[in-house]
XYZ file of C-alpha atoms in Angstrom:
237
model
C 51.455 56.901 40.643
C 54.226 54.505 39.802
C 53.768 50.868 38.873
C 54.993 48.714 41.738
C 54.727 45.063 42.541
C 53.128 44.360 45.910
C 54.466 41.516 47.994
C 54.340 40.436 51.597
C 57.581 40.411 53.580
C 59.422 37.195 52.848
C 57.166 36.291 49.939
C 58.817 33.962 47.436
C 55.983 33.221 44.985
C 55.008 35.175 41.889
C 53.751 38.696 42.339
C 51.302 40.742 40.313
C 51.437 44.396 39.353
C 50.176 46.795 41.993
C 49.584 50.394 40.964
C 50.051 52.770 43.839
C 52.015 53.423 47.017
C 52.639 51.101 49.916
C 53.614 53.884 52.313
C 53.513 57.663 52.654
C 54.960 59.602 55.573
C 56.946 57.737 58.247
C 54.706 56.264 60.930
C 54.669 57.808 64.365
C 56.054 55.586 67.125
C 52.665 54.724 68.641
C 51.434 53.441 65.306
C 54.623 51.523 64.679
C 53.980 49.694 67.939
C 50.449 48.821 66.845
C 51.794 47.500 63.547
C 54.155 45.267 65.537
C 51.782 44.167 68.299
C 48.126 44.451 67.210
C 48.319 43.730 63.497
C 49.822 40.233 63.832
C 46.947 39.280 66.170
C 44.170 40.316 63.796
C 45.768 39.894 60.377
C 44.228 37.553 57.818
C 46.747 35.423 55.968
C 46.250 33.618 52.675
C 47.451 30.121 51.958
C 47.173 29.436 48.220
C 44.446 26.921 47.487
C 43.050 26.953 51.041
C 39.536 28.354 51.475
C 39.001 30.977 54.176
C 35.806 30.907 56.216
C 35.327 34.307 57.924
C 33.331 32.666 60.701
C 36.498 30.904 61.884
C 38.172 34.161 62.924
C 36.020 34.845 65.981
C 35.798 32.929 69.264
C 32.018 33.425 69.438
C 29.520 33.196 66.557
C 28.718 36.454 64.747
C 25.254 37.253 63.422
C 26.733 38.440 60.113
C 30.008 39.033 58.302
C 30.907 42.150 56.303
C 33.853 42.938 54.052
C 35.358 46.343 53.232
C 37.613 46.568 50.185
C 40.124 49.400 50.546
C 39.247 50.966 53.901
C 41.533 54.021 53.592
C 42.138 55.349 57.101
C 39.687 52.885 58.664
C 37.120 55.414 59.925
C 34.149 53.681 58.303
C 35.444 50.216 59.202
C 35.909 51.076 62.874
C 32.603 52.943 63.146
C 30.692 50.006 61.672
C 32.478 47.588 63.985
C 31.721 49.735 67.045
C 28.048 50.062 66.108
C 27.716 46.357 65.272
C 29.839 44.407 67.730
C 28.028 41.179 66.856
C 29.143 41.506 63.212
C 32.532 40.262 62.077
C 34.298 42.658 59.706
C 37.245 42.038 57.442
C 38.937 45.190 56.182
C 41.361 45.099 53.251
C 43.986 47.773 52.653
C 47.512 47.717 51.275
C 48.577 51.296 52.152
C 50.580 51.010 55.366
C 49.646 54.453 56.699
C 45.967 53.585 56.291
C 46.458 50.267 58.075
C 48.214 52.020 60.958
C 45.378 54.554 61.171
C 42.777 51.783 61.283
C 44.716 49.998 64.011
C 44.639 53.140 66.132
C 40.829 53.274 65.810
C 40.508 49.558 66.580
C 42.754 49.851 69.621
C 41.045 52.965 70.977
C 37.565 51.428 70.736
C 38.690 47.972 71.918
C 37.168 46.330 68.867
C 37.371 42.550 68.915
C 35.262 41.975 65.789
C 37.670 43.327 63.148
C 40.223 41.449 61.091
C 42.586 43.074 58.577
C 44.039 41.821 55.334
C 47.111 44.050 54.765
C 47.960 42.921 51.229
C 46.538 42.986 47.699
C 42.827 42.186 47.974
C 42.959 40.365 44.643
C 44.798 37.539 46.415
C 42.171 37.284 49.159
C 38.881 37.425 47.273
C 39.239 34.168 45.321
C 39.903 32.082 48.451
C 37.076 33.424 50.625
C 34.225 31.007 51.211
C 31.364 31.700 48.769
C 28.241 33.373 50.151
C 29.992 34.350 53.388
C 29.024 38.016 53.557
C 25.846 39.982 54.103
C 27.514 43.258 53.096
C 30.509 44.263 51.006
C 31.757 47.864 50.883
C 33.798 49.595 48.181
C 34.070 53.193 49.332
C 35.833 55.953 47.416
C 38.262 53.751 45.480
C 40.973 55.206 43.266
C 39.059 56.349 40.151
C 41.996 56.073 37.729
C 40.825 59.021 35.653
C 42.728 58.347 32.445
C 41.016 56.131 29.888
C 44.145 54.042 29.408
C 44.060 53.186 33.122
C 40.409 52.107 33.162
C 41.402 48.456 33.497
C 42.849 49.276 36.936
C 39.442 50.244 38.341
C 38.101 47.703 40.775
C 34.616 47.715 39.305
C 34.715 45.450 36.276
C 32.960 42.308 35.116
C 35.400 39.869 36.702
C 35.451 41.572 40.103
C 31.682 41.983 40.135
C 31.392 38.251 39.497
C 33.566 37.621 42.554
C 31.639 40.094 44.721
C 28.391 38.425 43.679
C 29.763 35.001 44.588
C 30.811 36.192 48.058
C 27.478 37.807 48.948
C 24.630 35.788 50.358
C 21.341 36.047 48.424
C 19.766 39.318 49.486
C 23.144 40.678 50.594
C 24.166 44.268 49.874
C 27.025 45.740 47.872
C 27.736 49.404 48.650
C 29.811 51.702 46.450
C 30.725 55.275 47.338
C 32.510 57.779 45.102
C 32.873 61.509 44.577
C 34.497 61.219 41.145
C 32.125 61.841 38.199
C 33.996 59.449 35.914
C 33.992 56.635 38.429
C 30.381 57.277 39.421
C 29.246 56.763 35.837
C 31.576 53.823 35.311
C 30.541 51.987 38.484
C 26.845 52.590 37.970
C 26.925 51.439 34.341
C 28.843 48.238 35.089
C 26.947 47.258 38.215
C 23.446 47.901 36.871
C 24.287 45.786 33.820
C 25.401 42.863 35.953
C 22.606 40.283 36.337
C 23.450 39.562 39.992
C 22.758 43.094 41.244
C 19.662 45.246 41.631
C 20.101 48.965 42.266
C 18.019 49.893 45.309
C 17.483 53.569 44.470
C 13.913 54.798 44.033
C 14.531 58.544 44.194
C 17.511 60.869 43.795
C 18.001 61.244 47.555
C 18.777 57.521 47.695
C 22.155 58.154 46.060
C 22.711 61.784 47.022
C 22.179 61.446 50.783
C 24.397 59.172 52.828
C 22.280 56.525 54.617
C 22.096 56.761 58.396
C 23.909 53.437 58.824
C 26.763 54.495 56.526
C 29.381 56.222 58.742
C 31.425 58.972 57.090
C 35.118 58.660 56.401
C 37.878 61.235 56.531
C 38.298 61.056 52.760
C 34.602 61.671 52.179
C 34.600 64.703 54.464
C 37.660 66.070 52.666
C 35.918 65.633 49.314
C 32.859 67.543 50.530
C 35.048 70.341 51.915
C 36.685 70.655 48.495
C 33.331 70.949 46.732
C 33.049 67.405 45.360
C 29.701 65.631 45.621
C 29.743 62.075 46.979
C 27.298 59.521 45.622
C 26.123 56.532 47.640
C 25.033 53.413 45.760
C 23.389 50.350 47.286
C 22.864 47.149 45.300
C 21.032 44.011 46.338
C 22.408 40.568 45.469
C 19.553 38.895 43.561
């Protein structure tokens, strides 16, 4: 993929490198309408230096708050929101086609407990209120196979520090991947981090998707193509 710089429309401040695409195929008209009507109502915006408290997004108190980093087409995000309507979810995704797909799921299920950050998640994470989340999801991220691109992988010391700071004590960090390189990379980095305890006790704990972990379209595609997903759960200690 090409090296692009991601920026919000009308942005005037400095931008950082973003490696990937902002958009694929042209959006169908129904999804364009959702991007124009629904997204502005549920979008999270960042004001530099201003802390964001997820609890402020919802008119009624939520029993918990969860965060999904890179939700793809939004299948997992929407399924979790539908199954847990008393949980507030923030989904982060910069790929416009994925955002439009998620909006269609949110609209169809009439989900009022989802908010979307449609820009680079690296701008959002540092301004979120510490210890705000009971769960954080990182599901099937871009593995960046080449060794020279390893620094682009989300799982690294700095990002794990941020994830740890955002989770409440006892909170859960979930990572899913079907890429052997990323599986080894993520497991090695996260198990070395002092803030996380791997919850696996037997091989089925990472080979079998937990019952409360809805599948995504990408995961199903990976299985159909013969790749083996792994499901990691870590406790914030």
